[in-house]
Amino acid sequence: MSHTPVRRLIASAALCAMLAGFSAAIAAGFDLPTKRADLSEADLKRVADVTRPTADFSKAEQYEAMQAGAATSINPVTEDSFSHISANIPFEEEQQFRLGNALFRKLWVSAPSSTQASDGLGPLFNARSCMSCHVNDGRGKPPEGGPSATSMLLRLARAAKTAEEEKAIAQADVVNFPDPVYGHQLQDLAVPGLAAEGKMAISYSEEPVTLGDGETVSLRRPSYTVENPAYGPLDPATTISPRVASAMIGLGLIEAIPEADILAHADPDDADGDGISGKAAIVRDHRSGKIALGRFGWKAQNATVRDQSADAFANDIGISTPDQPNAQGDCTKAEEKCLDMPTGVQKRLGAEEAPGPILDLVTFYSENLAVPARRKASFPETLRGKRIFYETGCISCHVPKFVTRRDTPDKAQSFQLIWPYSDFLLHDMGDGLADGQQVGLASGREWRTPPLWGIGLTRTVSGHSFFLHDGRARDLTEAILWHGGEAEKARNAFSSLSKEDREALITFLESL
């Protein structure tokens, strides 16, 4: 087959790079860089050359199997494949990783407790530990009829109602506004003596989709409600957005991608006419309050791994940290009993339930979980699937390669060629995946492109094969067929493929 479609993609990528006005305009309003400052002109050219999409699918690219550069884990494939330390971590930092791992797995208890260094859970919460959601540091899943939804939750929010609220979102002071009673998310667990907020209920309807060769695939469309709300009904303006926990691998490397390189792919007005209009998420760093590029979370609402960790402590477990010091977690003024419950703050240990050293260690652990090496990257069927992945336009959003900053604080992330297969931008994914919930600059139809590295090990690590933000897709084929909006053209191209070509594309994804 001709490589012409790939050459068009390469030309389109070059055009995007030339049309730097898009990213410059975005950055100018928020003081973000439009050019890397960590490299010489010679190195900038070298990076541009090495990250250019390939047009040769006769063999694997150099270093392609080491998809996280020198940090890649080459350990045998097991259920612990997402739990290994980055391979290039200095020996003297391994202790930090192991301590962070212990804190990531730590079970918090309600206050007051004899285990004073572990109390402060809740009062309302979704999980007792980080590992409860990220089992084996992997992907969460829907409860599938079981009693627990620990690795999946419902975000609650409403859009701005006033000019003042709209201004707050435009200036990245807030991402949205909580339900006046239930706060930012539904907590389905509570400490003794307090009622949990309610339970997430999911129902599915099956929708058949006929592919180009006549094969029929059934997609399940979910519907979400809150059962037994303990504190009255939700506000009519509140939207419900289900989210499963994401895999923890490669987060430090993602943070090390230069903002300018991500912004270079942004084209919010689709000026190049390719139907793809990626938009940067602009947020504030929790710690400094400064404007930053959002890159973590399903709607890219957090700028750093530390921000993501502090959010999880506050909302998922109800534990205060220096970055989010409210010891009552997500309790609202309407939940008076919740606000009156004892907290786990121990003055001799610090002003928060999880003082600075704890947040530092959990962040370090989260930043340095290794991405596993590729499997079968050079096999003919994998290379065939890779070519089809490129030719169907998937790399317009799932950008294959980046080179991380040279000046990273952590040397393990410095100047690595990585293959996350994401542009980390917001894209309109159509009505089918829309949740109707605004999160900062992300509309109710927009989602961050998730990285694909490690996706082929989901069943091995997490024991299931549920994909997308709410786990509705039961395999990768269903996940692709749910793509709409900006991804509809690529989705239709996949649907029109022969069965053999579809299977080859899936083989490529399973090798990541």
mmCIF file with all atom_site columns, N, CA, C and O in Angstrom, residues 23-65:
data_model
loop_
_atom_site.group_PDB
_atom_site.id
_atom_site.type_symbol
_atom_site.label_atom_id
_atom_site.label_alt_id
_atom_site.label_comp_id
_atom_site.label_asym_id
_atom_site.label_entity_id
_atom_site.label_seq_id
_atom_site.pdbx_PDB_ins_code
_atom_site.Cartn_x
_atom_site.Cartn_y
_atom_site.Cartn_z
_atom_site.occupancy
_atom_site.B_iso_or_equiv
_atom_site.pdbx_formal_charge
_atom_site.auth_seq_id
_atom_site.auth_comp_id
_atom_site.auth_asym_id
_atom_site.auth_atom_id
_atom_site.pdbx_PDB_model_num
ATOM 1   N N  . SER A 1 23 ? -0.353 28.449 18.770 1.00 0.00 ? 23 SER A N  1
ATOM 2   C CA . SER A 1 23 ? 0.201  28.240 20.098 1.00 0.00 ? 23 SER A CA 1
ATOM 3   C C  . SER A 1 23 ? 0.715  29.533 20.691 1.00 0.00 ? 23 SER A C  1
ATOM 4   O O  . SER A 1 23 ? 0.648  29.743 21.898 1.00 0.00 ? 23 SER A O  1
ATOM 5   N N  . ALA A 1 24 ? 1.223  30.428 19.850 1.00 0.00 ? 24 ALA A N  1
ATOM 6   C CA . ALA A 1 24 ? 1.715  31.710 20.357 1.00 0.00 ? 24 ALA A CA 1
ATOM 7   C C  . ALA A 1 24 ? 0.585  32.529 20.949 1.00 0.00 ? 24 ALA A C  1
ATOM 8   O O  . ALA A 1 24 ? 0.728  33.152 22.003 1.00 0.00 ? 24 ALA A O  1
ATOM 9   N N  . ALA A 1 25 ? -0.576 32.493 20.262 1.00 0.00 ? 25 ALA A N  1
ATOM 10  C CA . ALA A 1 25 ? -1.721 33.252 20.772 1.00 0.00 ? 25 ALA A CA 1
ATOM 11  C C  . ALA A 1 25 ? -2.207 32.688 22.099 1.00 0.00 ? 25 ALA A C  1
ATOM 12  O O  . ALA A 1 25 ? -2.534 33.418 23.031 1.00 0.00 ? 25 ALA A O  1
ATOM 13  N N  . ILE A 1 26 ? -2.235 31.363 22.184 1.00 0.00 ? 26 ILE A N  1
ATOM 14  C CA . ILE A 1 26 ? -2.641 30.721 23.435 1.00 0.00 ? 26 ILE A CA 1
ATOM 15  C C  . ILE A 1 26 ? -1.667 31.104 24.545 1.00 0.00 ? 26 ILE A C  1
ATOM 16  O O  . ILE A 1 26 ? -2.056 31.508 25.636 1.00 0.00 ? 26 ILE A O  1
ATOM 17  N N  . ALA A 1 27 ? -0.380 30.959 24.236 1.00 0.00 ? 27 ALA A N  1
ATOM 18  C CA . ALA A 1 27 ? 0.633  31.200 25.256 1.00 0.00 ? 27 ALA A CA 1
ATOM 19  C C  . ALA A 1 27 ? 0.705  32.661 25.658 1.00 0.00 ? 27 ALA A C  1
ATOM 20  O O  . ALA A 1 27 ? 0.942  32.982 26.825 1.00 0.00 ? 27 ALA A O  1
ATOM 21  N N  . ALA A 1 28 ? 0.497  33.562 24.699 1.00 0.00 ? 28 ALA A N  1
ATOM 22  C CA . ALA A 1 28 ? 0.632  34.988 25.002 1.00 0.00 ? 28 ALA A CA 1
ATOM 23  C C  . ALA A 1 28 ? -0.366 35.430 26.059 1.00 0.00 ? 28 ALA A C  1
ATOM 24  O O  . ALA A 1 28 ? -0.048 36.238 26.930 1.00 0.00 ? 28 ALA A O  1
ATOM 25  N N  . GLY A 1 29 ? -1.583 34.895 25.990 1.00 0.00 ? 29 GLY A N  1
ATOM 26  C CA . GLY A 1 29 ? -2.590 35.301 26.954 1.00 0.00 ? 29 GLY A CA 1
ATOM 27  C C  . GLY A 1 29 ? -2.342 34.750 28.345 1.00 0.00 ? 29 GLY A C  1
ATOM 28  O O  . GLY A 1 29 ? -2.888 35.254 29.316 1.00 0.00 ? 29 GLY A O  1
ATOM 29  N N  . PHE A 1 30 ? -1.518 33.724 28.448 1.00 0.00 ? 30 PHE A N  1
ATOM 30  C CA . PHE A 1 30 ? -1.305 33.075 29.739 1.00 0.00 ? 30 PHE A CA 1
ATOM 31  C C  . PHE A 1 30 ? 0.176  32.940 30.104 1.00 0.00 ? 30 PHE A C  1
ATOM 32  O O  . PHE A 1 30 ? 0.534  32.209 31.011 1.00 0.00 ? 30 PHE A O  1
ATOM 33  N N  . ASP A 1 31 ? 1.037  33.629 29.375 1.00 0.00 ? 31 ASP A N  1
ATOM 34  C CA . ASP A 1 31 ? 2.466  33.653 29.692 1.00 0.00 ? 31 ASP A CA 1
ATOM 35  C C  . ASP A 1 31 ? 3.068  32.257 29.668 1.00 0.00 ? 31 ASP A C  1
ATOM 36  O O  . ASP A 1 31 ? 3.789  31.846 30.583 1.00 0.00 ? 31 ASP A O  1
ATOM 37  N N  . LEU A 1 32 ? 2.772  31.503 28.606 1.00 0.00 ? 32 LEU A N  1
ATOM 38  C CA . LEU A 1 32 ? 3.367  30.187 28.421 1.00 0.00 ? 32 LEU A CA 1
ATOM 39  C C  . LEU A 1 32 ? 4.396  30.251 27.298 1.00 0.00 ? 32 LEU A C  1
ATOM 40  O O  . LEU A 1 32 ? 4.240  31.025 26.345 1.00 0.00 ? 32 LEU A O  1
ATOM 41  N N  . PRO A 1 33 ? 5.436  29.440 27.367 1.00 0.00 ? 33 PRO A N  1
ATOM 42  C CA . PRO A 1 33 ? 6.500  29.517 26.348 1.00 0.00 ? 33 PRO A CA 1
ATOM 43  C C  . PRO A 1 33 ? 6.063  28.953 25.010 1.00 0.00 ? 33 PRO A C  1
ATOM 44  O O  . PRO A 1 33 ? 5.311  27.982 24.950 1.00 0.00 ? 33 PRO A O  1
ATOM 45  N N  . THR A 1 34 ? 6.563  29.558 23.944 1.00 0.00 ? 34 THR A N  1
ATOM 46  C CA . THR A 1 34 ? 6.262  29.073 22.592 1.00 0.00 ? 34 THR A CA 1
ATOM 47  C C  . THR A 1 34 ? 7.469  28.390 21.957 1.00 0.00 ? 34 THR A C  1
ATOM 48  O O  . THR A 1 34 ? 7.365  27.841 20.869 1.00 0.00 ? 34 THR A O  1
ATOM 49  N N  . LYS A 1 35 ? 8.609  28.435 22.646 1.00 0.00 ? 35 LYS A N  1
ATOM 50  C CA . LYS A 1 35 ? 9.810  27.786 22.127 1.00 0.00 ? 35 LYS A CA 1
ATOM 51  C C  . LYS A 1 35 ? 10.600 27.218 23.297 1.00 0.00 ? 35 LYS A C  1
ATOM 52  O O  . LYS A 1 35 ? 10.672 27.827 24.363 1.00 0.00 ? 35 LYS A O  1
ATOM 53  N N  . ARG A 1 36 ? 11.200 26.079 23.083 1.00 0.00 ? 36 ARG A N  1
ATOM 54  C CA . ARG A 1 36 ? 12.017 25.463 24.112 1.00 0.00 ? 36 ARG A CA 1
ATOM 55  C C  . ARG A 1 36 ? 13.227 26.330 24.426 1.00 0.00 ? 36 ARG A C  1
ATOM 56  O O  . ARG A 1 36 ? 13.918 26.802 23.515 1.00 0.00 ? 36 ARG A O  1
ATOM 57  N N  . ALA A 1 37 ? 13.493 26.514 25.704 1.00 0.00 ? 37 ALA A N  1
ATOM 58  C CA . ALA A 1 37 ? 14.647 27.305 26.134 1.00 0.00 ? 37 ALA A CA 1
ATOM 59  C C  . ALA A 1 37 ? 15.766 26.430 26.683 1.00 0.00 ? 37 ALA A C  1
ATOM 60  O O  . ALA A 1 37 ? 16.814 26.939 27.099 1.00 0.00 ? 37 ALA A O  1
ATOM 61  N N  . ASP A 1 38 ? 15.546 25.114 26.683 1.00 0.00 ? 38 ASP A N  1
ATOM 62  C CA . ASP A 1 38 ? 16.526 24.209 27.289 1.00 0.00 ? 38 ASP A CA 1
ATOM 63  C C  . ASP A 1 38 ? 17.505 23.631 26.284 1.00 0.00 ? 38 ASP A C  1
ATOM 64  O O  . ASP A 1 38 ? 18.412 22.887 26.663 1.00 0.00 ? 38 ASP A O  1
ATOM 65  N N  . LEU A 1 39 ? 17.331 23.962 24.989 1.00 0.00 ? 39 LEU A N  1
ATOM 66  C CA . LEU A 1 39 ? 18.141 23.347 23.944 1.00 0.00 ? 39 LEU A CA 1
ATOM 67  C C  . LEU A 1 39 ? 18.803 24.383 23.053 1.00 0.00 ? 39 LEU A C  1
ATOM 68  O O  . LEU A 1 39 ? 18.274 25.483 22.844 1.00 0.00 ? 39 LEU A O  1
ATOM 69  N N  . SER A 1 40 ? 19.927 24.007 22.496 1.00 0.00 ? 40 SER A N  1
ATOM 70  C CA . SER A 1 40 ? 20.579 24.820 21.468 1.00 0.00 ? 40 SER A CA 1
ATOM 71  C C  . SER A 1 40 ? 19.815 24.674 20.161 1.00 0.00 ? 40 SER A C  1
ATOM 72  O O  . SER A 1 40 ? 18.963 23.787 20.016 1.00 0.00 ? 40 SER A O  1
ATOM 73  N N  . GLU A 1 41 ? 20.122 25.534 19.186 1.00 0.00 ? 41 GLU A N  1
ATOM 74  C CA . GLU A 1 41 ? 19.465 25.436 17.879 1.00 0.00 ? 41 GLU A CA 1
ATOM 75  C C  . GLU A 1 41 ? 19.757 24.085 17.232 1.00 0.00 ? 41 GLU A C  1
ATOM 76  O O  . GLU A 1 41 ? 18.888 23.490 16.589 1.00 0.00 ? 41 GLU A O  1
ATOM 77  N N  . ALA A 1 42 ? 20.967 23.597 17.406 1.00 0.00 ? 42 ALA A N  1
ATOM 78  C CA . ALA A 1 42 ? 21.322 22.297 16.829 1.00 0.00 ? 42 ALA A CA 1
ATOM 79  C C  . ALA A 1 42 ? 20.491 21.183 17.454 1.00 0.00 ? 42 ALA A C  1
ATOM 80  O O  . ALA A 1 42 ? 19.998 20.278 16.762 1.00 0.00 ? 42 ALA A O  1
ATOM 81  N N  . ASP A 1 43 ? 20.320 21.242 18.780 1.00 0.00 ? 43 ASP A N  1
ATOM 82  C CA . ASP A 1 43 ? 19.521 20.221 19.452 1.00 0.00 ? 43 ASP A CA 1
ATOM 83  C C  . ASP A 1 43 ? 18.042 20.337 19.108 1.00 0.00 ? 43 ASP A C  1
ATOM 84  O O  . ASP A 1 43 ? 17.332 19.329 19.022 1.00 0.00 ? 43 ASP A O  1
ATOM 85  N N  . LEU A 1 44 ? 17.552 21.565 18.901 1.00 0.00 ? 44 LEU A N  1
ATOM 86  C CA . LEU A 1 44 ? 16.162 21.747 18.486 1.00 0.00 ? 44 LEU A CA 1
ATOM 87  C C  . LEU A 1 44 ? 15.909 21.057 17.157 1.00 0.00 ? 44 LEU A C  1
ATOM 88  O O  . LEU A 1 44 ? 14.879 20.400 16.965 1.00 0.00 ? 44 LEU A O  1
ATOM 89  N N  . LYS A 1 45 ? 16.845 21.199 16.223 1.00 0.00 ? 45 LYS A N  1
ATOM 90  C CA . LYS A 1 45 ? 16.712 20.535 14.924 1.00 0.00 ? 45 LYS A CA 1
ATOM 91  C C  . LYS A 1 45 ? 16.780 19.024 15.084 1.00 0.00 ? 45 LYS A C  1
ATOM 92  O O  . LYS A 1 45 ? 16.012 18.276 14.456 1.00 0.00 ? 45 LYS A O  1
ATOM 93  N N  . ARG A 1 46 ? 17.669 18.572 15.954 1.00 0.00 ? 46 ARG A N  1
ATOM 94  C CA . ARG A 1 46 ? 17.809 17.145 16.205 1.00 0.00 ? 46 ARG A CA 1
ATOM 95  C C  . ARG A 1 46 ? 16.515 16.573 16.771 1.00 0.00 ? 46 ARG A C  1
ATOM 96  O O  . ARG A 1 46 ? 16.045 15.490 16.360 1.00 0.00 ? 46 ARG A O  1
ATOM 97  N N  . VAL A 1 47 ? 15.895 17.288 17.702 1.00 0.00 ? 47 VAL A N  1
ATOM 98  C CA . VAL A 1 47 ? 14.634 16.846 18.294 1.00 0.00 ? 47 VAL A CA 1
ATOM 99  C C  . VAL A 1 47 ? 13.524 16.822 17.245 1.00 0.00 ? 47 VAL A C  1
ATOM 100 O O  . VAL A 1 47 ? 12.722 15.887 17.186 1.00 0.00 ? 47 VAL A O  1
ATOM 101 N N  . ALA A 1 48 ? 13.471 17.864 16.408 1.00 0.00 ? 48 ALA A N  1
ATOM 102 C CA . ALA A 1 48 ? 12.457 17.904 15.355 1.00 0.00 ? 48 ALA A CA 1
ATOM 103 C C  . ALA A 1 48 ? 12.594 16.720 14.408 1.00 0.00 ? 48 ALA A C  1
ATOM 104 O O  . ALA A 1 48 ? 11.599 16.120 13.976 1.00 0.00 ? 48 ALA A O  1
ATOM 105 N N  . ASP A 1 49 ? 13.823 16.365 14.094 1.00 0.00 ? 49 ASP A N  1
ATOM 106 C CA . ASP A 1 49 ? 14.063 15.241 13.183 1.00 0.00 ? 49 ASP A CA 1
ATOM 107 C C  . ASP A 1 49 ? 13.635 13.916 13.801 1.00 0.00 ? 49 ASP A C  1
ATOM 108 O O  . ASP A 1 49 ? 12.989 13.089 13.164 1.00 0.00 ? 49 ASP A O  1
ATOM 109 N N  . VAL A 1 50 ? 13.986 13.716 15.068 1.00 0.00 ? 50 VAL A N  1
ATOM 110 C CA . VAL A 1 50 ? 13.726 12.410 15.695 1.00 0.00 ? 50 VAL A CA 1
ATOM 111 C C  . VAL A 1 50 ? 12.254 12.226 16.043 1.00 0.00 ? 50 VAL A C  1
ATOM 112 O O  . VAL A 1 50 ? 11.775 11.085 16.125 1.00 0.00 ? 50 VAL A O  1
ATOM 113 N N  . THR A 1 51 ? 11.512 13.314 16.245 1.00 0.00 ? 51 THR A N  1
ATOM 114 C CA . THR A 1 51 ? 10.090 13.182 16.591 1.00 0.00 ? 51 THR A CA 1
ATOM 115 C C  . THR A 1 51 ? 9.168  13.271 15.380 1.00 0.00 ? 51 THR A C  1
ATOM 116 O O  . THR A 1 51 ? 7.947  13.147 15.528 1.00 0.00 ? 51 THR A O  1
ATOM 117 N N  . ARG A 1 52 ? 9.729  13.466 14.196 1.00 0.00 ? 52 ARG A N  1
ATOM 118 C CA . ARG A 1 52 ? 8.898  13.507 12.995 1.00 0.00 ? 52 ARG A CA 1
ATOM 119 C C  . ARG A 1 52 ? 8.285  12.126 12.753 1.00 0.00 ? 52 ARG A C  1
ATOM 120 O O  . ARG A 1 52 ? 8.963  11.112 12.857 1.00 0.00 ? 52 ARG A O  1
ATOM 121 N N  . PRO A 1 53 ? 6.980  12.069 12.415 1.00 0.00 ? 53 PRO A N  1
ATOM 122 C CA . PRO A 1 53 ? 6.354  10.757 12.172 1.00 0.00 ? 53 PRO A CA 1
ATOM 123 C C  . PRO A 1 53 ? 7.062  9.995  11.060 1.00 0.00 ? 53 PRO A C  1
ATOM 124 O O  . PRO A 1 53 ? 7.441  10.577 10.042 1.00 0.00 ? 53 PRO A O  1
ATOM 125 N N  . THR A 1 54 ? 7.240  8.719  11.258 1.00 0.00 ? 54 THR A N  1
ATOM 126 C CA . THR A 1 54 ? 7.926  7.904  10.269 1.00 0.00 ? 54 THR A CA 1
ATOM 127 C C  . THR A 1 54 ? 7.037  7.625  9.059  1.00 0.00 ? 54 THR A C  1
ATOM 128 O O  . THR A 1 54 ? 5.802  7.684  9.149  1.00 0.00 ? 54 THR A O  1
ATOM 129 N N  . ALA A 1 55 ? 7.677  7.331  7.940  1.00 0.00 ? 55 ALA A N  1
ATOM 130 C CA . ALA A 1 55 ? 6.954  6.857  6.757  1.00 0.00 ? 55 ALA A CA 1
ATOM 131 C C  . ALA A 1 55 ? 7.465  5.484  6.346  1.00 0.00 ? 55 ALA A C  1
ATOM 132 O O  . ALA A 1 55 ? 7.071  4.959  5.305  1.00 0.00 ? 55 ALA A O  1
ATOM 133 N N  . ASP A 1 56 ? 8.335  4.904  7.150  1.00 0.00 ? 56 ASP A N  1
ATOM 134 C CA . ASP A 1 56 ? 8.924  3.599  6.856  1.00 0.00 ? 56 ASP A CA 1
ATOM 135 C C  . ASP A 1 56 ? 8.395  2.583  7.861  1.00 0.00 ? 56 ASP A C  1
ATOM 136 O O  . ASP A 1 56 ? 8.720  2.632  9.056  1.00 0.00 ? 56 ASP A O  1
ATOM 137 N N  . PHE A 1 57 ? 7.580  1.666  7.366  1.00 0.00 ? 57 PHE A N  1
ATOM 138 C CA . PHE A 1 57 ? 6.985  0.652  8.233  1.00 0.00 ? 57 PHE A CA 1
ATOM 139 C C  . PHE A 1 57 ? 7.525  -0.743 7.943  1.00 0.00 ? 57 PHE A C  1
ATOM 140 O O  . PHE A 1 57 ? 6.903  -1.748 8.285  1.00 0.00 ? 57 PHE A O  1
ATOM 141 N N  . SER A 1 58 ? 8.715  -0.770 7.340  1.00 0.00 ? 58 SER A N  1
ATOM 142 C CA . SER A 1 58 ? 9.335  -2.056 7.036  1.00 0.00 ? 58 SER A CA 1
ATOM 143 C C  . SER A 1 58 ? 10.068 -2.630 8.238  1.00 0.00 ? 58 SER A C  1
ATOM 144 O O  . SER A 1 58 ? 10.376 -3.823 8.286  1.00 0.00 ? 58 SER A O  1
ATOM 145 N N  . LYS A 1 59 ? 10.339 -1.773 9.212  1.00 0.00 ? 59 LYS A N  1
ATOM 146 C CA . LYS A 1 59 ? 11.052 -2.210 10.415 1.00 0.00 ? 59 LYS A CA 1
ATOM 147 C C  . LYS A 1 59 ? 10.702 -1.271 11.557 1.00 0.00 ? 59 LYS A C  1
ATOM 148 O O  . LYS A 1 59 ? 10.169 -0.171 11.347 1.00 0.00 ? 59 LYS A O  1
ATOM 149 N N  . ALA A 1 60 ? 10.983 -1.707 12.767 1.00 0.00 ? 60 ALA A N  1
ATOM 150 C CA . ALA A 1 60 ? 10.753 -0.844 13.923 1.00 0.00 ? 60 ALA A CA 1
ATOM 151 C C  . ALA A 1 60 ? 11.734 0.314  13.893 1.00 0.00 ? 60 ALA A C  1
ATOM 152 O O  . ALA A 1 60 ? 12.858 0.193  13.399 1.00 0.00 ? 60 ALA A O  1
ATOM 153 N N  . GLU A 1 61 ? 11.301 1.461  14.418 1.00 0.00 ? 61 GLU A N  1
ATOM 154 C CA . GLU A 1 61 ? 12.189 2.616  14.490 1.00 0.00 ? 61 GLU A CA 1
ATOM 155 C C  . GLU A 1 61 ? 13.236 2.405  15.575 1.00 0.00 ? 61 GLU A C  1
ATOM 156 O O  . GLU A 1 61 ? 13.046 1.616  16.516 1.00 0.00 ? 61 GLU A O  1
ATOM 157 N N  . GLN A 1 62 ? 14.341 3.123  15.462 1.00 0.00 ? 62 GLN A N  1
ATOM 158 C CA . GLN A 1 62 ? 15.394 3.012  16.455 1.00 0.00 ? 62 GLN A CA 1
ATOM 159 C C  . GLN A 1 62 ? 14.857 3.423  17.830 1.00 0.00 ? 62 GLN A C  1
ATOM 160 O O  . GLN A 1 62 ? 14.195 4.448  17.964 1.00 0.00 ? 62 GLN A O  1
ATOM 161 N N  . TYR A 1 63 ? 15.107 2.615  18.835 1.00 0.00 ? 63 TYR A N  1
ATOM 162 C CA . TYR A 1 63 ? 14.703 2.844  20.223 1.00 0.00 ? 63 TYR A CA 1
ATOM 163 C C  . TYR A 1 63 ? 13.185 2.749  20.450 1.00 0.00 ? 63 TYR A C  1
ATOM 164 O O  . TYR A 1 63 ? 12.702 3.047  21.536 1.00 0.00 ? 63 TYR A O  1
ATOM 165 N N  . GLU A 1 64 ? 12.434 2.300  19.442 1.00 0.00 ? 64 GLU A N  1
ATOM 166 C CA . GLU A 1 64 ? 10.975 2.292  19.576 1.00 0.00 ? 64 GLU A CA 1
ATOM 167 C C  . GLU A 1 64 ? 10.502 1.363  20.693 1.00 0.00 ? 64 GLU A C  1
ATOM 168 O O  . GLU A 1 64 ? 9.519  1.667  21.384 1.00 0.00 ? 64 GLU A O  1
ATOM 169 N N  . ALA A 1 65 ? 11.180 0.260  20.874 1.00 0.00 ? 65 ALA A N  1
ATOM 170 C CA . ALA A 1 65 ? 10.746 -0.679 21.908 1.00 0.00 ? 65 ALA A CA 1
ATOM 171 C C  . ALA A 1 65 ? 10.938 -0.110 23.307 1.00 0.00 ? 65 ALA A C  1
ATOM 172 O O  . ALA A 1 65 ? 10.202 -0.463 24.234 1.00 0.00 ? 65 ALA A O  1
#
